CSV table of C-alpha atoms in Angstrom, one decimal:
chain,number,residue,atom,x,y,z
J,1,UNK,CA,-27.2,23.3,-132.2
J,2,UNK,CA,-29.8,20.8,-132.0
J,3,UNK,CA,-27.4,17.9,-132.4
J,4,UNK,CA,-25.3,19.3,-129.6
J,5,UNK,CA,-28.0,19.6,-127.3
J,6,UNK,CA,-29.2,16.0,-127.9
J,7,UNK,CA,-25.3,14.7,-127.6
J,8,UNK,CA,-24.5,16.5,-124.6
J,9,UNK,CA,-25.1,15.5,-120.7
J,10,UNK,CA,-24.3,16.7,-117.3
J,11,UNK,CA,-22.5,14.1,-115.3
J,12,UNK,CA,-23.5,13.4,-111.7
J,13,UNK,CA,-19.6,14.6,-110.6
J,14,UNK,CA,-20.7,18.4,-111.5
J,15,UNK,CA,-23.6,18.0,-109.6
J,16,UNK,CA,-22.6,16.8,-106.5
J,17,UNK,CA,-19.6,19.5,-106.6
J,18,UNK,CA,-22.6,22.3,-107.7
J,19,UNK,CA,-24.4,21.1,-104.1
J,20,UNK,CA,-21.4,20.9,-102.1
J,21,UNK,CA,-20.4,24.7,-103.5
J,22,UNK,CA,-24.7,25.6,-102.5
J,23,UNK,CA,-23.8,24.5,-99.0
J,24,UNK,CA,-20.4,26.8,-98.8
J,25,UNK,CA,-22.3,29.2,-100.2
J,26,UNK,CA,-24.8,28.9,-96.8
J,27,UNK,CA,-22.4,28.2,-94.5
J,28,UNK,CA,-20.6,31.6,-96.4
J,29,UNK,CA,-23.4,33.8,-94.7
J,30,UNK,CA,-22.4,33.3,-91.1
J,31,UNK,CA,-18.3,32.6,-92.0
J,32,UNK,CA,-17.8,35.6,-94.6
J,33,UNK,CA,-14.3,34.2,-95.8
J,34,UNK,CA,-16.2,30.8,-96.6
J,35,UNK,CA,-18.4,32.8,-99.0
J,36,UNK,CA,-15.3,34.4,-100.6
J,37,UNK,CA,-13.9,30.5,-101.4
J,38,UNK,CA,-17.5,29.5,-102.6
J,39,UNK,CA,-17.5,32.1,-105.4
J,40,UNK,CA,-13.9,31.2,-106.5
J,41,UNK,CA,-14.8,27.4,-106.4
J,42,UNK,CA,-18.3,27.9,-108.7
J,43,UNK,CA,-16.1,29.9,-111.3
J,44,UNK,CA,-13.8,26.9,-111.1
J,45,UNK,CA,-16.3,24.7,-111.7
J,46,UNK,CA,-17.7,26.4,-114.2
J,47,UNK,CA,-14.8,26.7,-116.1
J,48,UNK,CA,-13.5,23.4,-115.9
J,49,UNK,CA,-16.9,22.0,-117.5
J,50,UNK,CA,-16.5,24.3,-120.4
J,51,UNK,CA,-13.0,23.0,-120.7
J,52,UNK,CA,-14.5,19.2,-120.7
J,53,UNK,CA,-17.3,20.1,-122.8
J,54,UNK,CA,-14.4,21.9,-125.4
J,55,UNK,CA,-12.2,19.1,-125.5
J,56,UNK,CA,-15.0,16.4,-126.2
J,57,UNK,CA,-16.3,18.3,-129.2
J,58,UNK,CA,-12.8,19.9,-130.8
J,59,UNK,CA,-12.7,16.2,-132.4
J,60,UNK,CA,-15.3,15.4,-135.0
J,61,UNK,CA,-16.2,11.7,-134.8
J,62,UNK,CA,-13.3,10.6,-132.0
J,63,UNK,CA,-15.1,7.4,-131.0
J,64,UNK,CA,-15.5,5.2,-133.6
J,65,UNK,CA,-17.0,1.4,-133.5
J,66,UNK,CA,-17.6,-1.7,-135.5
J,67,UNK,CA,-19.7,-4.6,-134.4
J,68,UNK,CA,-18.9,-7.4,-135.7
J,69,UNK,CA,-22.0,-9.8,-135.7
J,70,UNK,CA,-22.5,-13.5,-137.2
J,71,UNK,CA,-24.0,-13.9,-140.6
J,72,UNK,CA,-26.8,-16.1,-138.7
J,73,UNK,CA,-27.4,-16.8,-134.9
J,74,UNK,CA,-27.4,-20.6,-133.8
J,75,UNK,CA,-30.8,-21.5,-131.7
J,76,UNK,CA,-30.0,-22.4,-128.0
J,77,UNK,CA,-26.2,-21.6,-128.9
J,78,UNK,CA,-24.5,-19.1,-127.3
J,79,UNK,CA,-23.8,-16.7,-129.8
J,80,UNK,CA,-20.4,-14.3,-130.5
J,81,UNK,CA,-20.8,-10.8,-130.8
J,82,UNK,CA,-17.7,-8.4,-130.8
J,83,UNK,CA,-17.6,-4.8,-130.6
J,84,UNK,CA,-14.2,-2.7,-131.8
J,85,UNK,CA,-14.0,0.4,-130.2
J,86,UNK,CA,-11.5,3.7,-131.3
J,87,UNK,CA,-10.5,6.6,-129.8
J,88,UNK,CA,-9.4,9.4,-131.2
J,89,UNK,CA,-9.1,11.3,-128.6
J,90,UNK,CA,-5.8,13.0,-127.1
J,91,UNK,CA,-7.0,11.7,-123.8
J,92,UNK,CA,-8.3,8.7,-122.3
J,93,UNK,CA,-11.8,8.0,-123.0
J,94,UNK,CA,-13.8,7.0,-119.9
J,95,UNK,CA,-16.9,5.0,-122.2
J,96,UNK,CA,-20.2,3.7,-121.4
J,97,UNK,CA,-21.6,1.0,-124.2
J,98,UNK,CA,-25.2,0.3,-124.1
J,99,UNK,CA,-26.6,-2.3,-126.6
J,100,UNK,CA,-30.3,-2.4,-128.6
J,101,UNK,CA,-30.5,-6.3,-128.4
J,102,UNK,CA,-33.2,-7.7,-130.2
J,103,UNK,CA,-36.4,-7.7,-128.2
J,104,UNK,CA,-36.4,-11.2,-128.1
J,105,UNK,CA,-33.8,-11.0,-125.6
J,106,UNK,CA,-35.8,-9.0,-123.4
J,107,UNK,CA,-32.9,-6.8,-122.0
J,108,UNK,CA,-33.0,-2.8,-121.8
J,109,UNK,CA,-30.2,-2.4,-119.7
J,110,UNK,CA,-27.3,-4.5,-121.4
J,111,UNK,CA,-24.2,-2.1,-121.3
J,112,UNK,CA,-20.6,-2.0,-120.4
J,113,UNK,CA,-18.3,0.1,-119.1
J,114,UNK,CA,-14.7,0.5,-120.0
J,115,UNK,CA,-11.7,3.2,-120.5
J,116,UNK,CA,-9.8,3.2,-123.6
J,117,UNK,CA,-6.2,4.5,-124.2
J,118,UNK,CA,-5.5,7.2,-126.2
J,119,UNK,CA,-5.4,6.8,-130.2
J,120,UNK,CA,-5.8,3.1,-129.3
J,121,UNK,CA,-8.7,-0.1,-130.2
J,122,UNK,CA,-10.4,-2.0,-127.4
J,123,UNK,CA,-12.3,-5.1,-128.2
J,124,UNK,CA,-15.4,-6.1,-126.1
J,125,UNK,CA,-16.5,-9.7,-126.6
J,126,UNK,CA,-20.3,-10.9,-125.5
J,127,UNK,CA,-22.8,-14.0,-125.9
J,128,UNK,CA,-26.0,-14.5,-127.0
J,129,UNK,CA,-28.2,-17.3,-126.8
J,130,UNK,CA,-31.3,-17.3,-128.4
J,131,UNK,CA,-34.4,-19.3,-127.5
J,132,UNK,CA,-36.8,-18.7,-130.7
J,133,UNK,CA,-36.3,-18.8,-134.3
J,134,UNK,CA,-37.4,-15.8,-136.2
J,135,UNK,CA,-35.6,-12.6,-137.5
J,136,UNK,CA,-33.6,-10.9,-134.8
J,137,UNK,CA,-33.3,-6.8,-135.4
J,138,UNK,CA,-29.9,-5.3,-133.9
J,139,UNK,CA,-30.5,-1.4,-133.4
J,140,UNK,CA,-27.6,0.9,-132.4
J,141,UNK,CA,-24.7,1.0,-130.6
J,142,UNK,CA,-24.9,4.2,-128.0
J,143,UNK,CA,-22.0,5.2,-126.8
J,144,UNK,CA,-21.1,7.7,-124.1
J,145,UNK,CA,-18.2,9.1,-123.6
J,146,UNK,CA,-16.6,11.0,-120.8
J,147,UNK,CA,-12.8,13.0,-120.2
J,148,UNK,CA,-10.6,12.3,-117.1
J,149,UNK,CA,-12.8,14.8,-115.3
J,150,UNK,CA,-16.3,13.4,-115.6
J,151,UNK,CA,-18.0,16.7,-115.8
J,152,UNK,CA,-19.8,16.1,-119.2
J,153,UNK,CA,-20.4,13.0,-121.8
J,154,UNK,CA,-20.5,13.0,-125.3
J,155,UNK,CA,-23.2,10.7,-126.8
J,156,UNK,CA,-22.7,8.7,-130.1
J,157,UNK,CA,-24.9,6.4,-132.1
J,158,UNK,CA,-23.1,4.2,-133.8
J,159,UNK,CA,-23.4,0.9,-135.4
J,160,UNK,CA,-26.0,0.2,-138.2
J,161,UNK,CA,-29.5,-1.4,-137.7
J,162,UNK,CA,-29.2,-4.9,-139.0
J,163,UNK,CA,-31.7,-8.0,-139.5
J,164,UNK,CA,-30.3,-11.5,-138.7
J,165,UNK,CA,-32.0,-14.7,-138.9
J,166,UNK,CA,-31.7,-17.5,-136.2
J,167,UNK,CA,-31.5,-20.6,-137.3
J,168,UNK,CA,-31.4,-24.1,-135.8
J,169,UNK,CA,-28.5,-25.2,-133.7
J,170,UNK,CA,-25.6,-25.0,-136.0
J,171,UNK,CA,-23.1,-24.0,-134.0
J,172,UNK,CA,-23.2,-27.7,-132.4
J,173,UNK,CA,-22.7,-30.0,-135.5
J,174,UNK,CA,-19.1,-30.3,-135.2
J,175,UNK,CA,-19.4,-31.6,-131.4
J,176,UNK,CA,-21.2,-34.5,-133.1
J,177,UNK,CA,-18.9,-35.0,-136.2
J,178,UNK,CA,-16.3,-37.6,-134.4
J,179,UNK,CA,-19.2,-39.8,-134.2
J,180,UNK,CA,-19.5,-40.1,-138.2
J,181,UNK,CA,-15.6,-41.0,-138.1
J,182,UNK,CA,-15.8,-44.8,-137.3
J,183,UNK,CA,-15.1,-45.8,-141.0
J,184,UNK,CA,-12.8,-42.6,-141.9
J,185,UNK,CA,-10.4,-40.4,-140.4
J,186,UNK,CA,-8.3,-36.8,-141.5
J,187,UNK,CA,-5.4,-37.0,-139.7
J,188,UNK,CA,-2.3,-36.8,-142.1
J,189,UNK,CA,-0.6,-40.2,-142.0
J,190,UNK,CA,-3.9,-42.3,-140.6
J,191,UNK,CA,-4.1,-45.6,-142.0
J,192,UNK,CA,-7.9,-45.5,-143.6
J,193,UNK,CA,-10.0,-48.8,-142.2
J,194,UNK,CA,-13.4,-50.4,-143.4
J,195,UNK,CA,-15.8,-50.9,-140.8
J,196,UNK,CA,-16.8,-54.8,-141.4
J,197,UNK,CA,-20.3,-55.2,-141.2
J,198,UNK,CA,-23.0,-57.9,-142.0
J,199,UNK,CA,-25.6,-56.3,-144.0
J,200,UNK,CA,-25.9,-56.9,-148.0
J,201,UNK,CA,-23.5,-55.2,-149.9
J,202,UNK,CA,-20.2,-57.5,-150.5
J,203,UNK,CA,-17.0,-55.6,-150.8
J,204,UNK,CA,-14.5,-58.6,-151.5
J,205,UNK,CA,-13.0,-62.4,-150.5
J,206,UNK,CA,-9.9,-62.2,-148.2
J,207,UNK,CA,-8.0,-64.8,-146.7
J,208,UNK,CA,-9.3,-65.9,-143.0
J,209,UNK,CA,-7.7,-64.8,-140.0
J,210,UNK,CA,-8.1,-65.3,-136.1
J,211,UNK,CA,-11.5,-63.7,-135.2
J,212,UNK,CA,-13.2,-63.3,-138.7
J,213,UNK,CA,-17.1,-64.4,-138.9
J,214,UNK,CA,-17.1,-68.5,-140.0
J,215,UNK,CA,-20.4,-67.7,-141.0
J,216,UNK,CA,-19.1,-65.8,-144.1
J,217,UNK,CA,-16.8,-68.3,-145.4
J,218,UNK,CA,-16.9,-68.6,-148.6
J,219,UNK,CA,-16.4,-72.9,-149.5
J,220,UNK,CA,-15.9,-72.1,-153.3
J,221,UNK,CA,-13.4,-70.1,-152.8
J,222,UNK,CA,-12.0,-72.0,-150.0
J,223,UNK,CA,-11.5,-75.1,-152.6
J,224,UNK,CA,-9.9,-73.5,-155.1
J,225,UNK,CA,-7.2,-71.7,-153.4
J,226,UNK,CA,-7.0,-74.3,-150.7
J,227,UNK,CA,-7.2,-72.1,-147.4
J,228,UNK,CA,-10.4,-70.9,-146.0
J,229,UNK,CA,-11.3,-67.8,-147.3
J,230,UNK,CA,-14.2,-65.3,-146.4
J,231,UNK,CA,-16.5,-62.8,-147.6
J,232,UNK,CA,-16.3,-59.3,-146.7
J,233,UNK,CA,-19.1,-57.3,-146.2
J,234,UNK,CA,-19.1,-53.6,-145.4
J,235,UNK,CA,-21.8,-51.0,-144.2
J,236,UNK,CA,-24.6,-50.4,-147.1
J,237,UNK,CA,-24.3,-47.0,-147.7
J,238,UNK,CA,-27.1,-44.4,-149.4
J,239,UNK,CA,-30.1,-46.1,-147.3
J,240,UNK,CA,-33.0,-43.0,-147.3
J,241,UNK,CA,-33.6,-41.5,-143.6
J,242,UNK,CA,-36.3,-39.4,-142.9
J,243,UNK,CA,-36.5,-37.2,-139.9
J,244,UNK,CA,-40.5,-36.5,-138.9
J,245,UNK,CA,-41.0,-33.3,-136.7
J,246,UNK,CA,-44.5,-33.7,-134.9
J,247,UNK,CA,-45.2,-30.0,-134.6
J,248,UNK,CA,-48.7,-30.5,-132.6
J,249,UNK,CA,-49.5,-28.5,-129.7
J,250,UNK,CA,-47.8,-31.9,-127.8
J,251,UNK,CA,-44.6,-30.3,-128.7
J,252,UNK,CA,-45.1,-27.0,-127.2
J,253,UNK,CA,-44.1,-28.0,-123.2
J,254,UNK,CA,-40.8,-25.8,-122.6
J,255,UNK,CA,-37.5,-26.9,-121.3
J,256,UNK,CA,-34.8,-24.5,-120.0
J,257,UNK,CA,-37.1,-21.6,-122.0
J,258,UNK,CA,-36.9,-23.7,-125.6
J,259,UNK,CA,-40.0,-25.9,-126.8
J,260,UNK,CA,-39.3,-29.4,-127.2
J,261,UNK,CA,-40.0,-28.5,-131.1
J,262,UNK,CA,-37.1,-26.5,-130.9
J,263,UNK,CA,-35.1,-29.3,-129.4
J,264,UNK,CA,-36.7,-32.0,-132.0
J,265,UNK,CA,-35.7,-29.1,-134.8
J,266,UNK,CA,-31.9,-28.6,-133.2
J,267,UNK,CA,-31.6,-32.7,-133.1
J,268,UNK,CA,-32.9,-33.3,-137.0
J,269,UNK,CA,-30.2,-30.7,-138.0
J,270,UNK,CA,-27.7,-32.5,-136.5
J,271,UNK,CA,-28.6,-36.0,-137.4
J,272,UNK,CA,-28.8,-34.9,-141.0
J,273,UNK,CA,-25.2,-33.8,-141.2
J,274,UNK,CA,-24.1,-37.3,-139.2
J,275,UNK,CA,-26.5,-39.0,-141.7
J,276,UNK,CA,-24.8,-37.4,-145.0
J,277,UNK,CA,-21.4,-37.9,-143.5
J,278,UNK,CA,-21.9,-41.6,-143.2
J,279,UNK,CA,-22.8,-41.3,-146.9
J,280,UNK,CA,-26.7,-42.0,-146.4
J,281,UNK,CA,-29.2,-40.1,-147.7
J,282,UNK,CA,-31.0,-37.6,-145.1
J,283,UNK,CA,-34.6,-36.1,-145.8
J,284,UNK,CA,-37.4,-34.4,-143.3
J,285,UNK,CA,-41.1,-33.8,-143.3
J,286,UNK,CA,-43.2,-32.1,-140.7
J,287,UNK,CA,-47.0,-32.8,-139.8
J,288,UNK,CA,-50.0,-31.6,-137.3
J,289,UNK,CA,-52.7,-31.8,-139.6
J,290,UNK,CA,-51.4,-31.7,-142.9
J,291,UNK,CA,-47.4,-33.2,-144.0
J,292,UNK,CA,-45.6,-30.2,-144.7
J,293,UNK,CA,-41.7,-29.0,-145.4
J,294,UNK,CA,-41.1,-32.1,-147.4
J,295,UNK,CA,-37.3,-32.3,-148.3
J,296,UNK,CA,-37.1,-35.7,-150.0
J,297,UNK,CA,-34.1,-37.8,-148.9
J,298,UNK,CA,-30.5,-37.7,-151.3
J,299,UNK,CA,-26.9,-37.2,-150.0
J,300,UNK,CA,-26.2,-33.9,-152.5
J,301,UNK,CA,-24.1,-31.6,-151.3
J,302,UNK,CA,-26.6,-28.7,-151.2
J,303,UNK,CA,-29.2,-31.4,-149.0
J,304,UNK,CA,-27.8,-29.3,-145.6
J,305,UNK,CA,-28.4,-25.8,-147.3
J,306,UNK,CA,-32.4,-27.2,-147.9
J,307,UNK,CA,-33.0,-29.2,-144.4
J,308,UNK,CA,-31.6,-25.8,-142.6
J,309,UNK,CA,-34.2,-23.5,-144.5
J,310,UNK,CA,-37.2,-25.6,-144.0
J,311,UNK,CA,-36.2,-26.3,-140.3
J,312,UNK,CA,-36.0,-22.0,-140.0
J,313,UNK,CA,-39.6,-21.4,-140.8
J,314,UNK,CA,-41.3,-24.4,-138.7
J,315,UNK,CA,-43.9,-23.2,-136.3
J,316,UNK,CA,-47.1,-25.0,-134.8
J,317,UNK,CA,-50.8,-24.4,-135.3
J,318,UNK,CA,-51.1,-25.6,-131.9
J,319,UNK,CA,-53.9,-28.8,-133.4
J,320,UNK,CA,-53.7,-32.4,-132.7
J,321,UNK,CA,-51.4,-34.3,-134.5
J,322,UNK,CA,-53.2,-36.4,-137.7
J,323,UNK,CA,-51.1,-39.3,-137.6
J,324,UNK,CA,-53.5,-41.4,-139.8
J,325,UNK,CA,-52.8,-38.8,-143.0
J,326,UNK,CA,-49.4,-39.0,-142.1
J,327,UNK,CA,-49.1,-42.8,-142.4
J,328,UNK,CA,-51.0,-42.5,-145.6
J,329,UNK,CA,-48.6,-40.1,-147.2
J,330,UNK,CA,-45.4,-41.7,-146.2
J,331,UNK,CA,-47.2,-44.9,-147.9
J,332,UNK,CA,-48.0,-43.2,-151.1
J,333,UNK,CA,-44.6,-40.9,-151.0
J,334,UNK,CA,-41.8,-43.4,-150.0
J,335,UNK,CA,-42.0,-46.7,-151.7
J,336,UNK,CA,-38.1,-47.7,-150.4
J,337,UNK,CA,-37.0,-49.1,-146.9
J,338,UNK,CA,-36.3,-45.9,-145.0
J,339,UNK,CA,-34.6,-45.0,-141.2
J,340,UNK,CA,-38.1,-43.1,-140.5
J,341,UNK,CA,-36.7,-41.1,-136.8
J,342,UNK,CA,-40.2,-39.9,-135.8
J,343,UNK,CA,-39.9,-36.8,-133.0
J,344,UNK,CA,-43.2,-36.5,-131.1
J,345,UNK,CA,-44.1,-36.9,-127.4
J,346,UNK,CA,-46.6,-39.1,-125.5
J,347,UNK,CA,-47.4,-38.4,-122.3
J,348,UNK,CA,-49.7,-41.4,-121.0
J,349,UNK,CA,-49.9,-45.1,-122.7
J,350,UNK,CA,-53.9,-44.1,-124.1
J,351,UNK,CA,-52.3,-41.1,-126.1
J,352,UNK,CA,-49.9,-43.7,-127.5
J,353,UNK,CA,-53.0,-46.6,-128.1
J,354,UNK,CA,-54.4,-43.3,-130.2
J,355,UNK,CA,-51.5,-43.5,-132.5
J,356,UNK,CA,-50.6,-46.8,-132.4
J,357,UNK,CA,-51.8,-48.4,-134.9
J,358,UNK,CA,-50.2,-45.9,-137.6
J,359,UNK,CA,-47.1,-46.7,-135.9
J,360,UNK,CA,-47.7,-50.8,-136.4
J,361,UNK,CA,-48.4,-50.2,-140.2
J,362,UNK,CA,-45.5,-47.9,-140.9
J,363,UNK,CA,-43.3,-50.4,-139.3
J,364,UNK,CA,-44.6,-53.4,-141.9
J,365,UNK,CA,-42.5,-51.0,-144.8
J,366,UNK,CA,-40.0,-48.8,-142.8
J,367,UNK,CA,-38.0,-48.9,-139.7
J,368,UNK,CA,-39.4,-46.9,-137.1
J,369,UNK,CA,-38.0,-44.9,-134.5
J,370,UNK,CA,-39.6,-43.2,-132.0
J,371,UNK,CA,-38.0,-40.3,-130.2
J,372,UNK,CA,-39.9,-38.8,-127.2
J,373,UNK,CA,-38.9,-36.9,-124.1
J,374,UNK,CA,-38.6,-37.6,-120.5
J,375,UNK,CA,-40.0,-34.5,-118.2
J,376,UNK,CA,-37.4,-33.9,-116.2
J,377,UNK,CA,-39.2,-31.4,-113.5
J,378,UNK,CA,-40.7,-34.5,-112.5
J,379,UNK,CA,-38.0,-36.1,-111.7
J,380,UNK,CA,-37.2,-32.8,-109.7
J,381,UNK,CA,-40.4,-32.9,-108.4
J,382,UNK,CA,-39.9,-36.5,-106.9
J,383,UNK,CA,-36.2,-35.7,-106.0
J,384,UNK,CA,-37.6,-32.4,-103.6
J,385,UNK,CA,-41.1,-33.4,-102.1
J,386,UNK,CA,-41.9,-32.3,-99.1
J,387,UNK,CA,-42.9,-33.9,-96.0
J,388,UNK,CA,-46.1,-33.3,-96.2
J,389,UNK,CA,-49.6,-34.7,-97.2
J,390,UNK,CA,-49.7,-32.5,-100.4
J,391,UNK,CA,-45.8,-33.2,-101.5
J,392,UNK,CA,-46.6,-37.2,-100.9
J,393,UNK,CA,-49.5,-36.9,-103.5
J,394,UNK,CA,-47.1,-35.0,-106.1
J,395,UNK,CA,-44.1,-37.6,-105.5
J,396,UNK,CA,-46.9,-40.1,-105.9
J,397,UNK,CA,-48.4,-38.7,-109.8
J,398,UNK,CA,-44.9,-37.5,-111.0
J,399,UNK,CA,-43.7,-41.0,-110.4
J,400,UNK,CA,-47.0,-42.9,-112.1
J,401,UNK,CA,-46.2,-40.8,-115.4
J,402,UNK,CA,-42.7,-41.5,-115.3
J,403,UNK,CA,-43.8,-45.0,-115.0
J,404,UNK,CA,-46.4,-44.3,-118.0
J,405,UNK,CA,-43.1,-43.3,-120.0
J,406,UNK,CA,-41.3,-46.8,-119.5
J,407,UNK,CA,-44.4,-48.6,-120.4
J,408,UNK,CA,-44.8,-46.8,-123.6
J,409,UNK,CA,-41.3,-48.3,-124.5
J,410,UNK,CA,-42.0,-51.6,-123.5
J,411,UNK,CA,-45.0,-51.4,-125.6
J,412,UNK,CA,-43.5,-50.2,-128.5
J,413,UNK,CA,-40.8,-53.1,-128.2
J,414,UNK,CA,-43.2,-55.5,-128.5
J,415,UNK,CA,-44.8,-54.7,-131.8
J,416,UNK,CA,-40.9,-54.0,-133.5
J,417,UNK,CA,-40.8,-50.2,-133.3
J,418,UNK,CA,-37.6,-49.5,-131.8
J,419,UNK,CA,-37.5,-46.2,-129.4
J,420,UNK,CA,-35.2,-43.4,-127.7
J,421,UNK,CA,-36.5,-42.0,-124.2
J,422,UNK,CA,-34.4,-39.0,-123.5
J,423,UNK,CA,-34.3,-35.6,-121.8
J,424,UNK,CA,-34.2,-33.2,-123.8
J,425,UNK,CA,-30.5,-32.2,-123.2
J,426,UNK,CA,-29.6,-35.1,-124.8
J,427,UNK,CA,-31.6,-35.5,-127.0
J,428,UNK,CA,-29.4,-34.8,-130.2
J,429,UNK,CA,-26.8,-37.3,-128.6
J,430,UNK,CA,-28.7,-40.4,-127.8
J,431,UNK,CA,-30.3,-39.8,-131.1
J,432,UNK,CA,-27.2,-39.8,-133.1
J,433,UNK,CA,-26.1,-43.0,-130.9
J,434,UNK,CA,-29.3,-44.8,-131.7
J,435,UNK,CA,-28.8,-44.1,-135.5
J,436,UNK,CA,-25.6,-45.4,-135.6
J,437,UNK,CA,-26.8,-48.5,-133.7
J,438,UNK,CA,-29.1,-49.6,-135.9
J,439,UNK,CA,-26.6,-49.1,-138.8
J,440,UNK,CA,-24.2,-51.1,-137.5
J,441,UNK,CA,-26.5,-54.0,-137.1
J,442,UNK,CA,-27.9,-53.6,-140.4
J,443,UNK,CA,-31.3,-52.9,-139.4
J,444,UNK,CA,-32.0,-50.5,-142.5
């Protein structure tokens, strides 16, 4: 009896036909037959919500539902989620769906509304897009469900609680795949080329043709077969690349509601997979104060299965960044010529002379790039100043630290360490460009 009392609701339709029957029943006192039709309309009423209340109960478990959620959730991706809805019922189902999202989400009102057919499935497809990793807890599905005459709704809790985890933009890596496809292709019937390159590992002597390098002739060969012949080179493969994740309180400014650690954690995901797909060998590390979530660099098969776990449980402790023990380790740690993609952010030229010369002496071993963000609400900020006094002075900083930006590139250029100033919508992009750039000149 509990249960029923719990399941059961009045809908607003009885209601506002119980208040118009209370006004015939008033207006009854001075217009006697008007009384007469208000008592035959109340027992109508009354009877007809028994009916409803009958015919939603006489079926044990009539609406049925599976959600159908993704084994993980992809951060800043939107997200599929589809719920598959029965009825049982000898009637169409008038039905109310409100959601427990995650309180991550913030939402308490997400519902939808819909009528299903008789002994028929209904799917309702939604999005999610998360803006924080962490453990995401799904509650239950309530569903309420209402007859043709919307006198009374059944209430059903459905759908199981369930944990998910949200990892780092996965959902993404295929967008970037076509750019790991300059030296291979799947399509049945393709004719399979070797990208020609100039770096150190020789592939074989061919005969010269219009538009070959002269600088790789090979004069031995040339003699004894009495045409010119040339050397081949293609791209050295397996060359170690490391992607560093400053995770200092300098990565904490927020973009579109995700940190730009978030954004340096979506874009090492998905320079890994490019990295391992061009057959190199892609490792990470992270650092504030200490050098931690070190995945040293190979090009297994399980290397994507180990980057994606230690990017899930990255978080900063909000400190300055130590990059004088992070040069030290890298020294000690990684005796080999490595791609070292460093994600961190600098904000005027003195926080770069801070870190500068850690940079320099990396970039005697390694090949350094650095990957740091443009603000872009300054550049909306100078786009939509007023005309006023106050809005002059605000066009006038936003556009000295946009300047302070290009100067830290130009200073970086001139001491060798190469650099990628981006938004942080792009970032993943014009980082994957910038790797493939420097492979193809045979930088690393």
């Amino acid at each position: 009896m509990k249960q029923f009392y719990n399941t059961l609701f009045i809908n607003n339709r009885f209601f506002y036909n119980l208040g118009f029957i209370a006004l015939l029943f008033i207006v009854g006192f001075f217009i006697p037959v008007l009384f007469v039709i208000s008592k035959a309309l109340l027992l109508v009423l009354v009877i007809l919500t028994l009916a409803d209340i009958i015919i939603l109960y006489n079926t044990q478990s009539a609406i049925t539902l599976k959600r159908l959620l993704p084994k993980r959730l992809s951060n800043g991706d939107a997200n599929k989620i589809t719920l598959d809805i029965q009825n049982l019922y000898q009637f169409p189902a008038h039905i109310t769906i409100i959601e427990e999202l995650p309180y991550q989400f913030q939402k308490r009102d997400f519902n939808f509304q819909c009528i299903v057919k008789t002994r028929s499935n209904k799917e309702l497809k939604y999005t999610l897009t998360p803006t924080e990793r962490g453990v995401y807890l799904f509650g239950n599905v309530n569903v309420y469900a209402s007859s043709p005459l919307h006198l009374a709704t059944k209430k059903y809790i459905l759908g199981e609680e369930k944990k998910i985890k949200c990892y780092p933009s996965f959902l993404r890596l295929r967008e970037f795949d076509f750019k790991a496809f300059t030296s291979e292709t799947v399509a049945y019937g393709t004719k399979k080329i070797r990208r020609i390159g100039h770096s150190l590992e020789f592939e074989q002597i061919k005969e010269y043709v219009s538009g070959d390098d002269i600088r790789t002739l090979n004069w031995k060969a040339t003699a004894k077969r009495n045409q010119l012949m040339v050397n081949q080179y293609v791209e050295e493969k397996a060359q170690p690349v490391y992607a560093i994740i400053d995770k200092g309180r300098a990565m904490q400014l927020h973009f579109n509601n995700i940190s730009l650690l978030d954004y340096a954690i979506n874009a090492t995901l998905a320079i890994s997979n490019i990295i391992l797909r061009k057959q190199d060998k892609a490792g990470m590390l992270t650092f504030s104060k200490t050098l931690e979530d070190w995945v040293v660099a190979e090009s297994r098969n399980s290397q994507m299965t180990l980057i994606s776990e230690a990017l899930h449980n990255i978080s900063t402790d909000f400190s300055e960044s130590d990059f004088s023990t992070l040069y030290a380790v890298i020294k000690r740690k990684i005796t080999h010529r490595s791609l070292l993609v460093l994600f961190t952010n600098f904000e005027t030229i003195d926080g770069l002379n801070r870190q500068l010369p850690y940079l320099r002496a990396l970039a005697k071993n390694h090949l350094v790039l650095i990957v740091f963000f443009k603000n872009t609400q300054l550049e909306t900020l100078i786009a939509n100043h007023k005309n006023t006094i106050e809005g002059v002075y605000d066009s006038i900083i936003a556009e000295k630290f946009m300047y302070e930006k290009k100067k830290i590139v130009k200073e970086l250029k001139k001491y060798g360490i190469q650099s990628v100033l981006t938004s942080p919508e792009n970032l993943t992009g014009d980082t994957i460009t910038k790797y493939l750039e420097l492979k193809s000149r045979g930088l690393f």
